[in-house]
Coordinates of C-alpha atoms in Angstrom, one line a residue:
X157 CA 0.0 0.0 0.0
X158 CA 1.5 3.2 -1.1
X159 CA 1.4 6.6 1.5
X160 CA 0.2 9.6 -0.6
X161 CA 0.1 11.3 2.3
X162 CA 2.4 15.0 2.1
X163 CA 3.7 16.7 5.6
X164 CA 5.0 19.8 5.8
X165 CA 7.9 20.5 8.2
X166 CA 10.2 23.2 9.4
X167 CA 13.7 21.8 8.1
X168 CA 15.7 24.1 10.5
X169 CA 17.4 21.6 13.0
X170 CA 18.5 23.7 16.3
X171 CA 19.8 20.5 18.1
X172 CA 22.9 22.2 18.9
X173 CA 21.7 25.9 20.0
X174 CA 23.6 27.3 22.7
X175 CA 22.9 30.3 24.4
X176 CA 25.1 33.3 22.4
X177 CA 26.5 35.4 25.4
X178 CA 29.5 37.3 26.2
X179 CA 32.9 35.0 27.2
X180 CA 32.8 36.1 30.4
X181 CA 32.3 34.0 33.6
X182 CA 29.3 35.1 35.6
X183 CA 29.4 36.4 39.3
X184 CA 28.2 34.4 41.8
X185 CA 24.4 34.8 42.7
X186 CA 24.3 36.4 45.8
X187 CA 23.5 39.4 48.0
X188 CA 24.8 41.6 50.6
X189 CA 21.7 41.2 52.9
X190 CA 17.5 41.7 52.1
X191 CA 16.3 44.2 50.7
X192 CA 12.7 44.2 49.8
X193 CA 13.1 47.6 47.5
X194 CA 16.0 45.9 45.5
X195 CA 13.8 43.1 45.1
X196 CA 11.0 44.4 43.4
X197 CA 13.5 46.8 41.4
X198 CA 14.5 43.2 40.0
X199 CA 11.3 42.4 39.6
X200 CA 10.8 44.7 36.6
X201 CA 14.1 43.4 34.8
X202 CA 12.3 39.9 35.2
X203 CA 9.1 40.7 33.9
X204 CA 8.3 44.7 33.1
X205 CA 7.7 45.4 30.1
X206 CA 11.1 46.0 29.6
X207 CA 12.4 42.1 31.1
X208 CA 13.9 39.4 30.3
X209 CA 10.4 37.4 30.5
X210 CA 9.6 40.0 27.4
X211 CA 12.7 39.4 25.6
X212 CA 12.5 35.4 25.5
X213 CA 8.9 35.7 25.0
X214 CA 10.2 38.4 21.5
X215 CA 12.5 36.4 20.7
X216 CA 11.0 32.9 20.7
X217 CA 8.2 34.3 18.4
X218 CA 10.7 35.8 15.8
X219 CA 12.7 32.6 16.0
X220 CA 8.9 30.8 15.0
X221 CA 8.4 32.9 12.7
X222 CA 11.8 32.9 10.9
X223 CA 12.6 29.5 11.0
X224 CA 10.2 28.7 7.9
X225 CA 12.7 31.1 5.4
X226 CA 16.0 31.4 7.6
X227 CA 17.2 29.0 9.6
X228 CA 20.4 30.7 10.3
X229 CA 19.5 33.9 11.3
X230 CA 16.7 32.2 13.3
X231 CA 19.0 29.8 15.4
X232 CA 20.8 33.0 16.4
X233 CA 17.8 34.1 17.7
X234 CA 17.3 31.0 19.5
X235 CA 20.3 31.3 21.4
X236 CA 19.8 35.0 21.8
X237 CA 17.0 33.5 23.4
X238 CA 18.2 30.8 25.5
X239 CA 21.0 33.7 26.8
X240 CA 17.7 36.2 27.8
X241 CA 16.3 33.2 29.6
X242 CA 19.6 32.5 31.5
X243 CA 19.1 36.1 32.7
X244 CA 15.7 35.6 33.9
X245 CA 16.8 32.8 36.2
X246 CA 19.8 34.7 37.7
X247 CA 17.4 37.5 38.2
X248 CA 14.8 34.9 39.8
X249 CA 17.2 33.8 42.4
X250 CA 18.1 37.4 43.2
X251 CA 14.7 38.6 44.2
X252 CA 14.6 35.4 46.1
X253 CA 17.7 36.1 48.0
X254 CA 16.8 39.3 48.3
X255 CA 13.4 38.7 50.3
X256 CA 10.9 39.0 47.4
X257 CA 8.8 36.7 45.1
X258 CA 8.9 35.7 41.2
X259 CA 5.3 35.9 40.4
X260 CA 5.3 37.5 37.3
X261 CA 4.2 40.6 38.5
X262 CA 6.4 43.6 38.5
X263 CA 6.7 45.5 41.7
X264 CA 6.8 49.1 41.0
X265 CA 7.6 52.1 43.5
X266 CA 4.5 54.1 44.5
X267 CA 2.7 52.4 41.5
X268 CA 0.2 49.0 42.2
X269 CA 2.0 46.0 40.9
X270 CA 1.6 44.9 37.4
X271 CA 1.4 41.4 36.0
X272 CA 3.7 40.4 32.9
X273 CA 1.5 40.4 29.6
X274 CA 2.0 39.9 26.1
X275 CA 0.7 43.6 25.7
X276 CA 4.3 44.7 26.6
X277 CA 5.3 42.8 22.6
X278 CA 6.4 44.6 19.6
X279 CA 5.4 41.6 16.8
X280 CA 6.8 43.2 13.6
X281 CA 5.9 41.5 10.2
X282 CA 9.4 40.7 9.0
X283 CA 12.9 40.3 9.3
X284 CA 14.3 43.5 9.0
X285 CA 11.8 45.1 11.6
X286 CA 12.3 42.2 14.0
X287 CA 16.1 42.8 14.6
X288 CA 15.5 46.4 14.9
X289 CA 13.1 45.9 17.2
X290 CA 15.3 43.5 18.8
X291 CA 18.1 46.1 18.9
X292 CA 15.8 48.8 20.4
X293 CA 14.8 46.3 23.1
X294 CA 18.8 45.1 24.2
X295 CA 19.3 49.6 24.2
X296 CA 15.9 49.7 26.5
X297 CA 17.2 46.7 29.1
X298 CA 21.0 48.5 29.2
X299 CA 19.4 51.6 30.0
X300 CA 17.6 50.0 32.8
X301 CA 20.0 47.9 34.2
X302 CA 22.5 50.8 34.3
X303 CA 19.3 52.9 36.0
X304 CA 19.0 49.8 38.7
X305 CA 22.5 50.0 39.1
X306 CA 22.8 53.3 40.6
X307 CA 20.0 52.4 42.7
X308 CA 21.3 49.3 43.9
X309 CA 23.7 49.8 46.7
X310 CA 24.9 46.1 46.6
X311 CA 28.2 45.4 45.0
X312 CA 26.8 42.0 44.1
X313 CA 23.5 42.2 42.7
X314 CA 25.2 44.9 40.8
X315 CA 28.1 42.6 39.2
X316 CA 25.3 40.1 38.2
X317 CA 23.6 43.0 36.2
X318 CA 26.8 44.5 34.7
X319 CA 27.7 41.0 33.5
X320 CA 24.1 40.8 32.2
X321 CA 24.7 43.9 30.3
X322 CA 27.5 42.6 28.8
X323 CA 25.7 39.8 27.1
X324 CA 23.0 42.7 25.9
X325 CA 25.9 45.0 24.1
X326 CA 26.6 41.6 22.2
X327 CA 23.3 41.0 21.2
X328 CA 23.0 44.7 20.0
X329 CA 26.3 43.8 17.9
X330 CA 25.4 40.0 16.6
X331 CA 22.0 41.9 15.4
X332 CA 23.3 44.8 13.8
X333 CA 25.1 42.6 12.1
X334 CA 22.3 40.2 10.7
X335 CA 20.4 43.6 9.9
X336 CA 23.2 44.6 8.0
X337 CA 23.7 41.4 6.3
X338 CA 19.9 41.4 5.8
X339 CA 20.0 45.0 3.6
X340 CA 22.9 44.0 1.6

């Protein structure tokens, strides 16, 4: 008996995807003591609109969306990815240490907290406008880690998030790159 039967399938094979960060070792997760205010000032990197639960959450959908026409460009994206969500679990133990909780809700000053939503995603209809949007995104997370940075008075939450910004200056350069690749 002969199978007529046609399948499509995405062709990309991401087996070996590994997160793209910076060569750098990471600091050790810890803190000086708890501090409930540095806590919920994490808990806006973790899932504000500007967050890492945002960026995986961006990226992952790009990667979807891509992988049908450019399985290069969206296995970077993947590990771009897999890096965001690396961050999101440093981040997580953090506010733990620190006395607070990961409920997806970001804990704003003198504002009610907010839950995370898929409101806070910029879903652009192709390539070019997804790796600008991506860029825009890694410039909006370094501006706010650097902002939490000089709010945070401990040395180590604040060498876990200049390490983290390190990782988000190479994903500004790996997708300036694929951009630029993209228009030429």
């Amino acid at each position: 008996m002969e199978n007529n039967e046609k399948f499509l399938s995405n062709t990309c094979s991401f087996a070996n995807v590994r997160p793209i960060m910076a060569a750098l070792p990471y600091p050790p997760i810890r803190v000086q003591e708890k501090n409930q205010a540095y806590a919920n000032l994490l808990s806006i990197d973790y899932c504000g609109s500007v967050s890492e639960l945002s960026a995986i959450t961006q990226y992952i959908n790009n990667e979807n969306r891509l992988s049908g026409n450019d399985c290069s460009m969206a296995g970077t994206i993947l590990g771009i990815a897999i890096a965001e969500m690396m961050h999101l679990q440093k981040l997580g133990e953090l506010i733990i240490l620190l006395g607070g909780t990961v409920d997806y809700t970001a804990k704003y000053r003198n504002v009610r907290p907010k839950m995370w939503t898929p409101e806070y995603l910029t879903l652009p209809e192709n390539a070019e406008k997804m790796l600008a949007a991506g860029i825009e995104a890694e410039k909006a997370a370094i501006n706010q880690y650097t902002m939490h940075i000089n709010m945070i008075q401990d040395s180590c939450v604040n060498a876990v998030l200049a390490r983290i910004i390190k990782d988000e200056e190479y994903h500004i350069m790996l997708l300036q790159a694929m951009l630029k690749e993209l228009k030429s």
